[in-house]
PDB file of C-alpha atoms in Angstrom:
ATOM      1  CA  MET A1415      84.162  82.479 127.506  1.00  0.00           C
ATOM      2  CA  ARG A1416      85.617  83.417 130.905  1.00  0.00           C
ATOM      3  CA  ASP A1417      88.315  85.592 129.356  1.00  0.00           C
ATOM      4  CA  LEU A1418      85.711  87.154 127.053  1.00  0.00           C
ATOM      5  CA  GLY A1419      83.709  88.286 130.204  1.00  0.00           C
ATOM      6  CA  ALA A1420      86.899  89.281 131.996  1.00  0.00           C
ATOM      7  CA  GLY A1421      87.812  91.604 129.232  1.00  0.00           C
ATOM      8  CA  LEU A1422      84.367  93.224 129.376  1.00  0.00           C
ATOM      9  CA  ARG A1423      84.589  93.565 133.211  1.00  0.00           C
ATOM     10  CA  TYR A1424      87.986  95.264 132.846  1.00  0.00           C
ATOM     11  CA  LEU A1425      86.469  97.829 130.513  1.00  0.00           C
ATOM     12  CA  GLY A1426      83.659  98.487 132.967  1.00  0.00           C
ATOM     13  CA  ARG A1427      85.856  98.704 136.079  1.00  0.00           C
ATOM     14  CA  GLY A1428      88.238 101.232 134.053  1.00  0.00           C
ATOM     15  CA  GLN A1429      85.117 103.378 133.410  1.00  0.00           C
ATOM     16  CA  GLN A1430      83.957 103.143 137.132  1.00  0.00           C
ATOM     17  CA  TRP A1431      87.413 104.078 138.432  1.00  0.00           C
ATOM     18  CA  VAL A1432      87.800 107.253 136.344  1.00  0.00           C
ATOM     19  CA  LEU A1433      84.210 108.274 137.351  1.00  0.00           C
ATOM     20  CA  ALA A1434      85.205 107.835 140.909  1.00  0.00           C
ATOM     21  CA  HIS A1435      88.457 109.865 140.354  1.00  0.00           C
ATOM     22  CA  GLY A1436      87.048 112.889 138.504  1.00  0.00           C
ATOM     23  CA  ARG A1437      90.326 114.681 138.307  1.00  0.00           C
ATOM     24  CA  TRP A1438      91.835 111.972 135.981  1.00  0.00           C
ATOM     25  CA  PHE A1439      88.655 111.628 134.013  1.00  0.00           C
ATOM     26  CA  GLY A1440      88.965 115.428 133.274  1.00  0.00           C
ATOM     27  CA  PHE A1441      92.598 115.142 132.285  1.00  0.00           C
ATOM     28  CA  GLY A1442      91.928 112.353 130.002  1.00  0.00           C
ATOM     29  CA  LEU A1443      89.282 114.126 128.011  1.00  0.00           C
ATOM     30  CA  LEU A1444      91.275 117.001 126.420  1.00  0.00           C
ATOM     31  CA  PRO A1445      93.719 114.679 124.382  1.00  0.00           C
ATOM     32  CA  ALA A1446      90.746 112.627 123.202  1.00  0.00           C
ATOM     33  CA  LEU A1447      88.744 115.696 122.237  1.00  0.00           C
ATOM     34  CA  ILE A1448      91.675 117.019 120.205  1.00  0.00           C
ATOM     35  CA  THR A1449      91.955 113.729 118.404  1.00  0.00           C
ATOM     36  CA  LEU A1450      88.339 113.560 117.756  1.00  0.00           C
ATOM     37  CA  VAL A1451      88.391 116.924 115.970  1.00  0.00           C
ATOM     38  CA  LEU A1452      91.280 115.942 113.775  1.00  0.00           C
ATOM     39  CA  TYR A1453      89.691 112.675 112.812  1.00  0.00           C
ATOM     40  CA  ALA A1454      86.394 114.240 112.106  1.00  0.00           C
ATOM     41  CA  ALA A1455      87.957 116.721 109.773  1.00  0.00           C
ATOM     42  CA  ALA A1456      89.936 113.975 107.994  1.00  0.00           C
ATOM     43  CA  LEU A1457      86.745 111.828 107.596  1.00  0.00           C
ATOM     44  CA  THR A1458      84.645 114.713 106.459  1.00  0.00           C
ATOM     45  CA  ALA A1459      87.194 115.572 103.802  1.00  0.00           C
ATOM     46  CA  LEU A1460      87.324 112.039 102.678  1.00  0.00           C
ATOM     47  CA  GLY A1461      83.409 112.135 102.307  1.00  0.00           C
ATOM     48  CA  PHE A1462      83.721 115.102 100.056  1.00  0.00           C
ATOM     49  CA  TYR A1463      86.584 113.479  97.831  1.00  0.00           C
ATOM     50  CA  ALA A1464      85.430 109.832  97.957  1.00  0.00           C
ATOM     51  CA  ASP A1465      83.727 110.053  94.477  1.00  0.00           C
ATOM     52  CA  ASP A1466      86.874 111.468  92.885  1.00  0.00           C
ATOM     53  CA  ILE A1467      89.018 108.867  94.500  1.00  0.00           C
ATOM     54  CA  ALA A1468      86.633 106.123  93.327  1.00  0.00           C
ATOM     55  CA  THR A1469      86.768 107.437  89.867  1.00  0.00           C
ATOM     56  CA  TRP A1470      90.507 107.570  89.821  1.00  0.00           C
ATOM     57  CA  ALA A1471      90.835 103.957  91.314  1.00  0.00           C
ATOM     58  CA  THR A1472      88.393 102.518  88.824  1.00  0.00           C
ATOM     59  CA  PRO A1473      89.609 103.509  85.272  1.00  0.00           C
ATOM     60  CA  PHE A1474      88.417 100.149  83.889  1.00  0.00           C
ATOM     61  CA  ALA A1475      84.834 101.227  84.546  1.00  0.00           C
ATOM     62  CA  ASP A1476      85.020 104.296  82.137  1.00  0.00           C
ATOM     63  CA  ASP A1477      83.643 102.386  79.214  1.00  0.00           C
ATOM     64  CA  TRP A1478      80.948 100.657  81.186  1.00  0.00           C
ATOM     65  CA  GLY A1479      77.289 101.436  81.120  1.00  0.00           C
ATOM     66  CA  SER A1480      76.209 104.373  83.383  1.00  0.00           C
ATOM     67  CA  THR A1481      74.412 102.072  85.797  1.00  0.00           C
ATOM     68  CA  GLY A1482      77.376  99.620  86.234  1.00  0.00           C
ATOM     69  CA  ARG A1483      79.806 102.328  86.531  1.00  0.00           C
ATOM     70  CA  ALA A1484      77.947 104.315  89.067  1.00  0.00           C
ATOM     71  CA  LEU A1485      77.190 101.221  91.052  1.00  0.00           C
ATOM     72  CA  THR A1486      80.871 100.071  90.915  1.00  0.00           C
ATOM     73  CA  ARG A1487      82.247 103.443  92.009  1.00  0.00           C
ATOM     74  CA  GLY A1488      79.525 104.024  94.618  1.00  0.00           C
ATOM     75  CA  VAL A1489      80.365 100.707  96.352  1.00  0.00           C
ATOM     76  CA  PHE A1490      84.024 101.473  96.036  1.00  0.00           C
ATOM     77  CA  ALA A1491      83.473 104.968  97.724  1.00  0.00           C
ATOM     78  CA  VAL A1492      81.376 103.453 100.610  1.00  0.00           C
ATOM     79  CA  MET A1493      83.853 100.714 101.244  1.00  0.00           C
ATOM     80  CA  LEU A1494      86.737 103.134 101.208  1.00  0.00           C
ATOM     81  CA  TRP A1495      84.925 105.390 103.765  1.00  0.00           C
ATOM     82  CA  VAL A1496      84.138 102.407 105.876  1.00  0.00           C
ATOM     83  CA  GLY A1497      87.598 100.937 105.718  1.00  0.00           C
ATOM     84  CA  VAL A1498      89.107 104.270 106.710  1.00  0.00           C
ATOM     85  CA  LEU A1499      86.582 104.598 109.527  1.00  0.00           C
ATOM     86  CA  MET A1500      87.577 101.133 110.918  1.00  0.00           C
ATOM     87  CA  LEU A1501      91.171 102.190 110.691  1.00  0.00           C
ATOM     88  CA  ALA A1502      90.415 105.390 112.599  1.00  0.00           C
ATOM     89  CA  VAL A1503      88.855 103.350 115.312  1.00  0.00           C
ATOM     90  CA  VAL A1504      92.147 101.476 115.753  1.00  0.00           C
ATOM     91  CA  THR A1505      94.483 104.516 115.368  1.00  0.00           C
ATOM     92  CA  PHE A1506      92.305 106.872 117.552  1.00  0.00           C
ATOM     93  CA  ALA A1507      93.638 105.530 120.715  1.00  0.00           C
ATOM     94  CA  ALA A1508      97.293 105.474 119.506  1.00  0.00           C
ATOM     95  CA  VAL A1509      97.006 109.260 118.362  1.00  0.00           C
ATOM     96  CA  ALA A1510      95.176 110.164 121.717  1.00  0.00           C
ATOM     97  CA  LEU A1511      97.797 108.309 123.743  1.00  0.00           C
ATOM     98  CA  LEU A1512     100.512 110.237 121.894  1.00  0.00           C
ATOM     99  CA  ILE A1513      98.934 113.613 122.292  1.00  0.00           C
ATOM    100  CA  GLY A1514      98.084 112.914 125.976  1.00  0.00           C
ATOM    101  CA  GLU A1515     101.047 110.747 126.918  1.00  0.00           C
ATOM    102  CA  PRO A1516     101.895 112.625 130.340  1.00  0.00           C
ATOM    103  CA  PHE A1517      98.181 112.498 131.338  1.00  0.00           C
ATOM    104  CA  TYR A1518      97.392 108.802 130.470  1.00  0.00           C
ATOM    105  CA  GLU A1519     100.789 107.656 131.966  1.00  0.00           C
ATOM    106  CA  LYS A1520      99.949 109.320 135.308  1.00  0.00           C
ATOM    107  CA  LEU A1521      96.429 108.080 135.171  1.00  0.00           C
ATOM    108  CA  SER A1522      97.654 104.429 134.570  1.00  0.00           C
ATOM    109  CA  GLU A1523     100.199 104.894 137.481  1.00  0.00           C
ATOM    110  CA  LYS A1524      97.598 106.149 139.928  1.00  0.00           C
ATOM    111  CA  LEU A1525      95.386 103.219 139.088  1.00  0.00           C
ATOM    112  CA  GLU A1526      98.095 100.678 139.648  1.00  0.00           C
ATOM    113  CA  GLU A1527      99.025 102.217 142.996  1.00  0.00           C
ATOM    114  CA  SER A1528      95.372 102.116 144.067  1.00  0.00           C
ATOM    115  CA  GLU A1529      95.325  98.382 142.983  1.00  0.00           C
ATOM    116  CA  GLY A1530      98.370  97.238 144.917  1.00  0.00           C
ATOM    117  CA  GLY A1531     101.283  99.217 143.662  1.00  0.00           C
ATOM    118  CA  LEU A1532     103.564  99.670 140.710  1.00  0.00           C
ATOM    119  CA  PRO A1533     105.669  96.630 139.789  1.00  0.00           C
ATOM    120  CA  GLU A1534     109.190  96.640 141.011  1.00  0.00           C
ATOM    121  CA  GLY A1535     111.890  97.713 138.525  1.00  0.00           C
ATOM    122  CA  THR A1536     109.463  99.878 136.446  1.00  0.00           C
ATOM    123  CA  VAL A1537     111.093 101.287 133.376  1.00  0.00           C
ATOM    124  CA  ASP A1538     111.279 104.978 133.552  1.00  0.00           C
ATOM    125  CA  HIS A1539     112.305 106.960 130.374  1.00  0.00           C
ATOM    126  CA  PRO A1540     112.455 110.735 129.734  1.00  0.00           C
ATOM    127  CA  LEU A1541     109.214 112.035 128.104  1.00  0.00           C
ATOM    128  CA  TRP A1542     110.752 112.504 124.647  1.00  0.00           C
ATOM    129  CA  ARG A1543     111.946 108.891 124.771  1.00  0.00           C
ATOM    130  CA  GLU A1544     108.580 107.515 125.747  1.00  0.00           C
ATOM    131  CA  LEU A1545     106.970 109.544 122.957  1.00  0.00           C
ATOM    132  CA  TRP A1546     109.467 108.175 120.539  1.00  0.00           C
ATOM    133  CA  ILE A1547     108.963 104.545 121.673  1.00  0.00           C
ATOM    134  CA  ALA A1548     105.156 105.086 121.605  1.00  0.00           C
ATOM    135  CA  LEU A1549     105.385 106.453 117.975  1.00  0.00           C
ATOM    136  CA  CYS A1550     107.464 103.608 116.710  1.00  0.00           C
ATOM    137  CA  ASP A1551     105.290 101.000 118.452  1.00  0.00           C
ATOM    138  CA  SER A1552     102.131 102.607 116.954  1.00  0.00           C
ATOM    139  CA  VAL A1553     103.587 102.608 113.521  1.00  0.00           C
ATOM    140  CA  TYR A1554     104.441  98.943 113.967  1.00  0.00           C
ATOM    141  CA  VAL A1555     100.813  98.085 115.122  1.00  0.00           C
ATOM    142  CA  LEU A1556      99.325 100.134 112.373  1.00  0.00           C
ATOM    143  CA  PHE A1557     101.506  98.139 109.743  1.00  0.00           C
ATOM    144  CA  ARG A1558     100.134  94.867 111.324  1.00  0.00           C
ATOM    145  CA  THR A1559      96.547  96.280 111.306  1.00  0.00           C
ATOM    146  CA  LEU A1560      96.761  97.027 107.568  1.00  0.00           C
ATOM    147  CA  LEU A1561      97.710  93.319 106.911  1.00  0.00           C
ATOM    148  CA  PHE A1562      94.211  92.491 108.036  1.00  0.00           C
ATOM    149  CA  THR A1563      92.202  95.540 107.004  1.00  0.00           C
ATOM    150  CA  ILE A1564      93.333  95.601 103.329  1.00  0.00           C
ATOM    151  CA  PRO A1565      92.154  92.079 102.606  1.00  0.00           C
ATOM    152  CA  LEU A1566      88.988  92.805 104.591  1.00  0.00           C
ATOM    153  CA  PHE A1567      88.446  95.806 102.356  1.00  0.00           C
ATOM    154  CA  LEU A1568      88.836  93.775  99.304  1.00  0.00           C
ATOM    155  CA  LEU A1569      86.472  90.995 100.660  1.00  0.00           C
ATOM    156  CA  GLY A1570      83.823  93.797 101.109  1.00  0.00           C
ATOM    157  CA  PHE A1571      83.161  93.712  97.436  1.00  0.00           C
ATOM    158  CA  VAL A1572      82.126  90.023  97.647  1.00  0.00           C
ATOM    159  CA  PRO A1573      78.295  89.706  97.650  1.00  0.00           C
ATOM    160  CA  PHE A1574      76.604  88.749 100.991  1.00  0.00           C
ATOM    161  CA  ILE A1575      80.131  88.021 102.697  1.00  0.00           C
ATOM    162  CA  GLY A1576      80.986  91.689 102.255  1.00  0.00           C
ATOM    163  CA  GLN A1577      77.776  92.884 104.047  1.00  0.00           C
ATOM    164  CA  THR A1578      77.656  90.168 106.839  1.00  0.00           C
ATOM    165  CA  VAL A1579      80.989  88.409 107.690  1.00  0.00           C
ATOM    166  CA  VAL A1580      83.332  91.194 106.875  1.00  0.00           C
ATOM    167  CA  PRO A1581      81.901  93.867 109.204  1.00  0.00           C
ATOM    168  CA  VAL A1582      81.964  91.467 112.141  1.00  0.00           C
ATOM    169  CA  LEU A1583      85.616  90.491 111.296  1.00  0.00           C
ATOM    170  CA  GLY A1584      86.489  94.246 111.035  1.00  0.00           C
ATOM    171  CA  ILE A1585      85.114  94.825 114.504  1.00  0.00           C
ATOM    172  CA  CYS A1586      87.159  91.894 115.918  1.00  0.00           C
ATOM    173  CA  VAL A1587      90.268  93.086 114.185  1.00  0.00           C
ATOM    174  CA  SER A1588      89.775  96.678 115.359  1.00  0.00           C
ATOM    175  CA  GLY A1589      89.010  95.461 118.840  1.00  0.00           C
ATOM    176  CA  PHE A1590      92.133  93.387 119.091  1.00  0.00           C
ATOM    177  CA  PHE A1591      94.501  96.029 117.957  1.00  0.00           C
ATOM    178  CA  LEU A1592      92.705  98.686 120.011  1.00  0.00           C
ATOM    179  CA  THR A1593      93.397  96.614 123.004  1.00  0.00           C
ATOM    180  CA  VAL A1594      97.047  96.418 121.991  1.00  0.00           C
ATOM    181  CA  GLU A1595      97.357 100.066 121.686  1.00  0.00           C
ATOM    182  CA  LEU A1596      95.667 100.869 125.149  1.00  0.00           C
ATOM    183  CA  ALA A1597      97.613  98.105 126.881  1.00  0.00           C
ATOM    184  CA  SER A1598     100.766  99.616 125.611  1.00  0.00           C
ATOM    185  CA  VAL A1599     100.814 102.169 128.446  1.00  0.00           C
ATOM    186  CA  GLY A1600     101.043  99.668 131.138  1.00  0.00           C
ATOM    187  CA  LEU A1601     103.259  97.128 129.137  1.00  0.00           C
ATOM    188  CA  GLN A1602     105.791  99.834 128.054  1.00  0.00           C
ATOM    189  CA  ARG A1603     106.062 100.625 131.814  1.00  0.00           C
ATOM    190  CA  ARG A1604     107.055  96.990 132.397  1.00  0.00           C
ATOM    191  CA  GLY A1605     109.570  97.146 129.569  1.00  0.00           C
ATOM    192  CA  VAL A1606     107.745  94.751 127.287  1.00  0.00           C
ATOM    193  CA  PRO A1607     108.560  95.305 123.541  1.00  0.00           C
ATOM    194  CA  VAL A1608     105.700  95.726 121.230  1.00  0.00           C
ATOM    195  CA  LYS A1609     106.242  92.410 119.431  1.00  0.00           C
ATOM    196  CA  GLU A1610     105.929  90.540 122.833  1.00  0.00           C
ATOM    197  CA  ARG A1611     102.767  92.488 123.572  1.00  0.00           C
ATOM    198  CA  LEU A1612     101.240  91.117 120.469  1.00  0.00           C
ATOM    199  CA  VAL A1613     102.191  87.563 121.518  1.00  0.00           C
ATOM    200  CA  MET A1614     100.852  88.011 124.976  1.00  0.00           C
ATOM    201  CA  LEU A1615      97.470  89.234 123.667  1.00  0.00           C
ATOM    202  CA  ARG A1616      97.270  86.577 120.915  1.00  0.00           C
ATOM    203  CA  GLN A1617      97.579  83.997 123.777  1.00  0.00           C
ATOM    204  CA  ARG A1618      94.603  85.677 125.366  1.00  0.00           C
ATOM    205  CA  LYS A1619      92.577  86.571 122.310  1.00  0.00           C
ATOM    206  CA  ALA A1620      89.270  86.229 124.039  1.00  0.00           C
ATOM    207  CA  LEU A1621      90.400  88.704 126.767  1.00  0.00           C
ATOM    208  CA  ALA A1622      91.605  91.154 124.100  1.00  0.00           C
ATOM    209  CA  LEU A1623      88.275  90.806 122.192  1.00  0.00           C
ATOM    210  CA  GLY A1624      86.100  91.014 125.288  1.00  0.00           C
ATOM    211  CA  PHE A1625      87.848  94.295 126.190  1.00  0.00           C
ATOM    212  CA  GLY A1626      88.401  95.751 122.663  1.00  0.00           C
ATOM    213  CA  ALA A1627      85.430  94.740 120.431  1.00  0.00           C
ATOM    214  CA  PRO A1628      82.794  96.565 122.641  1.00  0.00           C
ATOM    215  CA  LEU A1629      85.005  99.589 122.746  1.00  0.00           C
ATOM    216  CA  ALA A1630      85.574  99.636 118.886  1.00  0.00           C
ATOM    217  CA  LEU A1631      81.796  99.623 118.478  1.00  0.00           C
ATOM    218  CA  ALA A1632      81.386 102.385 120.993  1.00  0.00           C
ATOM    219  CA  PHE A1633      84.137 104.422 119.235  1.00  0.00           C
ATOM    220  CA  LEU A1634      82.001 104.334 116.033  1.00  0.00           C
ATOM    221  CA  VAL A1635      79.377 106.424 117.773  1.00  0.00           C
ATOM    222  CA  PRO A1636      80.178 110.109 117.179  1.00  0.00           C
ATOM    223  CA  LEU A1637      81.478 111.911 120.334  1.00  0.00           C
ATOM    224  CA  LEU A1638      81.320 108.770 122.445  1.00  0.00           C
ATOM    225  CA  ALA A1639      85.073 108.045 122.135  1.00  0.00           C
ATOM    226  CA  VAL A1640      86.014 111.274 124.005  1.00  0.00           C
ATOM    227  CA  PRO A1641      84.339 110.396 127.462  1.00  0.00           C
ATOM    228  CA  LEU A1642      85.276 106.582 127.106  1.00  0.00           C
ATOM    229  CA  MET A1643      88.905 107.293 126.445  1.00  0.00           C
ATOM    230  CA  PRO A1644      90.227 107.883 130.111  1.00  0.00           C
ATOM    231  CA  GLY A1645      88.330 104.763 131.303  1.00  0.00           C
ATOM    232  CA  ALA A1646      89.679 102.685 128.458  1.00  0.00           C
ATOM    233  CA  VAL A1647      93.190 103.453 129.563  1.00  0.00           C
ATOM    234  CA  ALA A1648      92.395 102.563 133.176  1.00  0.00           C
ATOM    235  CA  GLY A1649      90.597  99.409 132.145  1.00  0.00           C
ATOM    236  CA  ALA A1650      93.576  98.358 129.862  1.00  0.00           C
ATOM    237  CA  THR A1651      95.860  98.922 132.831  1.00  0.00           C
ATOM    238  CA  LEU A1652      93.722  96.412 134.862  1.00  0.00           C
ATOM    239  CA  LEU A1653      93.964  93.981 131.955  1.00  0.00           C
ATOM    240  CA  VAL A1654      97.870  94.392 131.847  1.00  0.00           C
ATOM    241  CA  ARG A1655      98.007  93.412 135.491  1.00  0.00           C
ATOM    242  CA  ASP A1656      96.154  90.278 134.620  1.00  0.00           C
ATOM    243  CA  LEU A1657      98.432  89.557 131.693  1.00  0.00           C
ATOM    244  CA  THR A1658     101.585  90.037 133.747  1.00  0.00           C
ATOM    245  CA  GLY A1659     100.247  88.167 136.841  1.00  0.00           C
ATOM    246  CA  ALA A1660     100.319  91.283 139.065  1.00  0.00           C
ATOM    247  CA  SER A1661      96.726  90.968 139.933  1.00  0.00           C
ATOM    248  CA  GLY A1662      93.540  89.244 138.817  1.00  0.00           C
ATOM    249  CA  VAL A1663      91.534  92.450 139.666  1.00  0.00           C
ATOM    250  CA  GLY A1664      88.032  91.299 139.068  1.00  0.00           C
ATOM    251  CA  GLY A1665      88.860  88.957 136.310  1.00  0.00           C
ATOM    252  CA  PRO A1666      88.067  85.181 136.233  1.00  0.00           C
ATOM    253  CA  GLY A1667      91.435  84.479 138.024  1.00  0.00           C
ATOM    254  CA  ALA A1668      91.016  86.893 140.842  1.00  0.00           C
ATOM    255  CA  GLY A1669      92.136  85.304 144.190  1.00  0.00           C
ATOM    256  CA  ARG A1670      93.940  82.268 142.381  1.00  0.00           C
ATOM    257  CA  PRO A1671      97.256  81.819 140.664  1.00  0.00           C
ATOM    258  CA  LEU A1672      97.484  82.371 136.970  1.00  0.00           C
ATOM    259  CA  ALA A1673      99.681  79.573 136.281  1.00  0.00           C
ATOM    260  CA  GLY A1674      98.412  77.221 133.689  1.00  0.00           C
ATOM    261  CA  ARG A1675      96.087  79.728 132.113  1.00  0.00           C
ATOM    262  CA  PRO A1676      96.843  80.347 128.402  1.00  0.00           C
ATOM    263  CA  GLY A1677      98.874  83.528 128.051  1.00  0.00           C
ATOM    264  CA  ALA A1678      99.022  84.296 131.784  1.00  0.00           C
ATOM    265  CA  GLY A1679     102.170  86.051 133.003  1.00  0.00           C
ATOM    266  CA  PRO A1680     105.068  83.667 132.745  1.00  0.00           C
ATOM    267  CA  GLY A1681     105.483  81.769 136.035  1.00  0.00           C
ATOM    268  CA  ALA A1682     102.530  83.527 137.668  1.00  0.00           C
ATOM    269  CA  GLY A1683     101.709  81.632 140.737  1.00  0.00           C
ATOM    270  CA  SER A1684     104.084  78.905 139.964  1.00  0.00           C
ATOM    271  CA  GLY A1685     107.260  80.056 141.643  1.00  0.00           C
ATOM    272  CA  VAL A1686     108.845  80.760 138.369  1.00  0.00           C
ATOM    273  CA  PRO A1687     110.171  84.476 138.139  1.00  0.00           C
ATOM    274  CA  ASN A1688     107.881  86.672 136.173  1.00  0.00           C
ATOM    275  CA  PRO A1689     110.024  88.634 133.457  1.00  0.00           C
ATOM    276  CA  TYR A1690     107.408  91.299 133.174  1.00  0.00           C
ATOM    277  CA  GLY A1691     107.480  93.059 136.619  1.00  0.00           C
ATOM    278  CA  GLY A1692     105.179  91.018 138.730  1.00  0.00           C
ATOM    279  CA  PRO A1693     105.400  91.551 142.469  1.00  0.00           C
ATOM    280  CA  GLY A1694     108.918  91.155 143.601  1.00  0.00           C
ATOM    281  CA  GLN A1695     110.352  90.829 139.999  1.00  0.00           C
ATOM    282  CA  PRO A1696     112.064  93.603 138.105  1.00  0.00           C
ATOM    283  CA  ALA A1697     111.166  94.420 134.581  1.00  0.00           C
ATOM    284  CA  PRO A1698     113.540  93.698 131.732  1.00  0.00           C
ATOM    285  CA  PRO A1699     115.287  96.718 130.077  1.00  0.00           C
ATOM    286  CA  TYR A1700     113.094  97.944 127.150  1.00  0.00           C
ATOM    287  CA  GLY A1701     113.801  96.207 123.929  1.00  0.00           C
ATOM    288  CA  ARG A1702     115.457  93.249 125.462  1.00  0.00           C
ATOM    289  CA  PRO A1703     113.215  90.177 125.273  1.00  0.00           C
ATOM    290  CA  PRO A1704     113.375  87.728 128.049  1.00  0.00           C
ATOM    291  CA  ALA A1705     115.264  84.558 127.474  1.00  0.00           C
ATOM    292  CA  PRO A1706     114.232  81.900 126.872  1.00  0.00           C
ATOM    293  CA  PRO A1707     110.951  82.720 125.300  1.00  0.00           C
ATOM    294  CA  GLN A1708     107.990  81.875 127.489  1.00  0.00           C
ATOM    295  CA  TYR A1709     105.359  81.517 124.821  1.00  0.00           C
ATOM    296  CA  GLY A1710     104.431  78.557 122.757  1.00  0.00           C
ATOM    297  CA  PRO A1711     106.553  75.512 121.914  1.00  0.00           C
ATOM    298  CA  PRO A1712     110.288  75.722 121.737  1.00  0.00           C
ATOM    299  CA  GLY A1713     111.451  77.649 118.687  1.00  0.00           C
ATOM    300  CA  ARG A1714     108.379  79.630 118.249  1.00  0.00           C
ATOM    301  CA  PRO A1715     108.850  83.386 118.944  1.00  0.00           C
TER     302      PRO A1715
END
């Protein structure tokens, strides 16, 4: 529960920071606005063609009675639109980050400087390289997201479960992967590969859900994603500093070592070198995982 509350606090602190630094808030709005226009157009088009897609996807219902056929295809169309909407919530941050890479990168850097400084050994790539890494990482995260959203989409047709349990699980899945996407700005700076980002956040699921689930719900509200995006990047940067042991910044571990807390930066507060760029420690080259692995029992990636 502590991590759950910490994630929510990081989200709030990020929003407070950008409101106090209006220049960066303004810079972060434009990429989010462009992304919103693109997504709104895609979802509107899907709304117009959802019935045709449902008809194409359910040929087995052609010989059914009109009531059964209409009900089946109506449920399919609604579930399809809801499934795409949940996927849009997860990918919105990734697309906005790609469009606004220079802005969000600078915003994140400025926040880290104001909270104690950038980690030593920060990985610095040319812009084209950063964009390529971000694109590849986003595709990987999208693939992992689909592994959860597709089964949830199918479970949506199960009576009662599809209308109660599935939406809650959908928000949790969307919130977790939304946190992964937003944390990528700070973790890519530290040279942490995308697979290890997932491991770090799985070790701190409550932290990731406390940050991402409320944000995923907020992103469902039309137009709200645009003003929240700059603060979401700032809040995720604070969260990254917690994960890597650089700082507790208002979280449950503020002012005390992170050693012994599940998923805390390896070696934080214990005298063991932190491979992810904590104070005094250089970050590893991008794509090279630290050795030996610091998560879970021996032999587990």
